[in-house]
Amino acid sequence: MKLHTSFAALASCLLLLGGCGSSTGAASDKGCPAVPGKKDACITTAGDAPDDVKAGLRAAAQDLTGRAGRTVMPNKNKPQFRTAGKEHIARYITVDQGSVHCQVRKGQNAHTPYTGLISYDEVTMECRGATKAEAAKSTKCTSVGSASRKELIRYDGKTKKWVF
């Protein structure tokens, strides 16, 4: 029964963030790119959210994507290697910081007054070289794929911080 309740809560959160909530608008349906220097670059809202809540979500998004970029495996420091003929290929995953989008929505109670959705792309890169060392340090890297990631976080009404 406890597992069923957890799945029901998760499903309702996803429906709320997916656009099935009662307050939607044109701005809430679009993500906007993170543009340095622009005040609300990565924020779209459905309903009114205070500026400190939006600023906190921007900071949480930067922290989350920075952490994801450092901890994803394989990464630039520890790539996977394979050979194709006489060529060595280093493959790793990186986070595209330009793809970060944030969205704030009104929560459903005082404990969670806001929910946030942070979406970003993980890009798979391949670098080629005559040796493993050359492939690992090569600047001739190409993007060979990407995967979209979405992180659901909540704003704690008591501590006034974003929790993920």
Short mmCIF file of C-alpha atoms in Angstrom, two decimals:
data_model
loop_
_atom_site.label_atom_id
_atom_site.label_comp_id
_atom_site.label_asym_id
_atom_site.label_seq_id
_atom_site.Cartn_x
_atom_site.Cartn_y
_atom_site.Cartn_z
CA MET A 1 0.00 0.00 0.00
CA LYS A 2 2.87 2.37 0.82
CA LEU A 3 4.40 1.78 -2.63
CA HIS A 4 1.03 2.47 -4.28
CA THR A 5 0.75 5.79 -2.42
CA SER A 6 4.26 6.79 -3.50
CA PHE A 7 3.49 6.08 -7.15
CA ALA A 8 0.22 8.02 -6.91
CA ALA A 9 2.02 11.04 -5.45
CA LEU A 10 4.71 10.89 -8.15
CA ALA A 11 2.10 10.58 -10.91
CA SER A 12 0.16 13.60 -9.63
CA CYS A 13 3.37 15.67 -9.51
CA LEU A 14 4.25 14.68 -13.06
CA LEU A 15 0.75 15.52 -14.27
CA LEU A 16 0.93 18.90 -12.55
CA LEU A 17 4.29 19.70 -14.13
CA GLY A 18 3.32 18.19 -17.46
CA GLY A 19 0.67 20.83 -18.00
CA CYS A 20 -2.38 19.14 -16.49
CA GLY A 21 -2.54 21.55 -13.56
CA SER A 22 -5.29 24.12 -13.19
CA SER A 23 -3.10 27.14 -13.88
CA THR A 24 -1.42 27.10 -17.26
CA GLY A 25 -0.41 29.80 -19.65
CA ALA A 26 1.44 30.27 -22.88
CA ALA A 27 4.64 31.15 -21.06
CA SER A 28 4.47 28.05 -18.90
CA ASP A 29 4.37 25.74 -21.91
CA LYS A 30 7.72 26.93 -23.31
CA GLY A 31 11.18 26.60 -21.87
CA CYS A 32 13.54 29.48 -22.38
CA PRO A 33 17.30 29.21 -22.74
CA ALA A 34 19.63 30.24 -19.95
CA VAL A 35 21.02 33.56 -21.13
CA PRO A 36 23.73 35.11 -18.95
CA GLY A 37 22.79 38.55 -17.70
CA LYS A 38 19.06 38.19 -18.36
CA LYS A 39 17.13 38.33 -15.09
CA ASP A 40 14.64 35.48 -15.60
CA ALA A 41 16.46 33.67 -18.40
CA CYS A 42 15.62 30.11 -17.45
CA ILE A 43 12.36 30.69 -15.62
CA THR A 44 8.82 30.29 -16.84
CA THR A 45 5.96 30.43 -14.39
CA ALA A 46 2.40 29.26 -14.15
CA GLY A 47 1.08 31.67 -11.56
CA ASP A 48 3.03 34.28 -9.63
CA ALA A 49 6.21 33.32 -7.81
CA PRO A 50 8.30 35.78 -5.78
CA ASP A 51 11.65 36.88 -7.20
CA ASP A 52 13.59 35.14 -4.41
CA VAL A 53 11.92 31.82 -5.31
CA LYS A 54 12.87 32.28 -8.98
CA ALA A 55 16.43 33.27 -8.06
CA GLY A 56 16.69 30.23 -5.81
CA LEU A 57 15.55 27.97 -8.65
CA ARG A 58 18.14 29.48 -11.00
CA ALA A 59 20.85 28.82 -8.39
CA ALA A 60 19.56 25.27 -7.80
CA ALA A 61 19.55 24.64 -11.57
CA GLN A 62 23.17 25.80 -11.88
CA ASP A 63 24.16 23.65 -8.90
CA LEU A 64 22.32 20.59 -10.20
CA THR A 65 23.64 20.79 -13.77
CA GLY A 66 27.17 21.54 -12.53
CA ARG A 67 27.02 18.52 -10.24
CA ALA A 68 25.60 16.37 -13.05
CA GLY A 69 28.41 17.47 -15.35
CA ARG A 70 31.04 16.46 -12.78
CA THR A 71 29.51 13.13 -11.73
CA VAL A 72 28.09 11.68 -14.96
CA MET A 73 30.02 8.66 -16.23
CA PRO A 74 31.88 8.38 -18.50
CA ASN A 75 33.06 11.99 -18.27
CA LYS A 76 35.85 14.02 -19.88
CA ASN A 77 38.32 12.97 -17.17
CA LYS A 78 37.47 9.25 -17.41
CA PRO A 79 36.22 8.52 -20.95
CA GLN A 80 35.38 5.13 -22.43
CA PHE A 81 37.80 4.01 -25.12
CA ARG A 82 37.30 1.88 -28.20
CA THR A 83 39.22 1.34 -31.39
CA ALA A 84 38.08 1.65 -34.97
CA GLY A 85 40.81 0.30 -37.21
CA LYS A 86 44.02 2.05 -36.18
CA GLU A 87 42.18 4.96 -34.59
CA HIS A 88 41.33 5.27 -30.88
CA ILE A 89 38.03 6.86 -29.89
CA ALA A 90 37.34 8.42 -26.49
CA ARG A 91 33.64 8.72 -25.66
CA TYR A 92 32.23 10.77 -22.78
CA ILE A 93 29.09 12.57 -21.66
CA THR A 94 28.83 16.26 -20.84
CA VAL A 95 26.00 18.58 -19.79
CA ASP A 96 25.01 21.29 -22.27
CA GLN A 97 24.73 24.36 -20.02
CA GLY A 98 23.00 26.30 -22.81
CA SER A 99 20.08 23.87 -22.79
CA VAL A 100 19.03 24.45 -19.18
CA HIS A 101 15.36 25.35 -18.75
CA CYS A 102 13.55 25.98 -15.48
CA GLN A 103 9.88 26.10 -14.69
CA VAL A 104 8.12 27.14 -11.47
CA ARG A 105 4.60 26.03 -10.66
CA LYS A 106 2.37 26.67 -7.71
CA GLY A 107 2.45 23.82 -5.18
CA GLN A 108 -0.55 22.31 -3.47
CA ASN A 109 0.12 22.98 0.22
CA ALA A 110 2.00 25.22 2.64
CA HIS A 111 4.82 22.68 3.09
CA THR A 112 5.50 22.71 -0.69
CA PRO A 113 4.26 26.07 -1.99
CA TYR A 114 6.18 25.70 -5.29
CA THR A 115 7.49 22.89 -7.44
CA GLY A 116 10.25 23.25 -9.99
CA LEU A 117 11.21 21.42 -13.13
CA ILE A 118 14.79 21.67 -14.36
CA SER A 119 15.44 20.23 -17.80
CA TYR A 120 18.77 19.97 -19.58
CA ASP A 121 20.53 17.92 -22.25
CA GLU A 122 23.36 15.45 -21.75
CA VAL A 123 25.50 15.32 -24.89
CA THR A 124 27.61 12.31 -25.87
CA MET A 125 30.93 13.35 -27.39
CA GLU A 126 33.53 11.34 -29.31
CA CYS A 127 37.16 12.39 -29.73
CA ARG A 128 39.59 10.63 -32.07
CA GLY A 129 43.34 10.13 -31.97
CA ALA A 130 46.17 7.78 -32.95
CA THR A 131 46.61 6.72 -29.30
CA LYS A 132 44.35 6.65 -26.25
CA ALA A 133 46.19 9.65 -24.80
CA GLU A 134 45.72 11.66 -28.01
CA ALA A 135 42.04 10.73 -28.17
CA ALA A 136 41.52 11.75 -24.53
CA LYS A 137 43.18 15.16 -25.05
CA SER A 138 41.89 15.82 -28.56
CA THR A 139 40.05 19.03 -29.35
CA LYS A 140 38.53 17.49 -32.49
CA CYS A 141 35.44 16.16 -30.76
CA THR A 142 32.04 15.64 -32.32
CA SER A 143 28.61 15.27 -30.78
CA VAL A 144 27.19 11.82 -31.54
CA GLY A 145 23.99 11.94 -29.51
CA SER A 146 22.07 13.61 -26.75
CA ALA A 147 19.53 12.75 -24.08
CA SER A 148 17.09 15.10 -22.41
CA ARG A 149 16.94 14.96 -18.63
CA LYS A 150 14.27 16.38 -16.33
CA GLU A 151 14.65 16.86 -12.61
CA LEU A 152 11.66 17.51 -10.38
CA ILE A 153 12.41 19.52 -7.25
CA ARG A 154 10.32 21.15 -4.56
CA TYR A 155 10.48 24.40 -2.64
CA ASP A 156 10.37 23.79 1.11
CA GLY A 157 8.00 26.34 2.66
CA LYS A 158 9.60 25.99 6.08
CA THR A 159 13.29 26.40 5.20
CA LYS A 160 12.60 28.61 2.14
CA LYS A 161 15.02 26.56 0.00
CA TRP A 162 14.79 24.35 -3.08
CA VAL A 163 15.24 20.67 -2.23
CA PHE A 164 16.37 18.01 -4.73
#
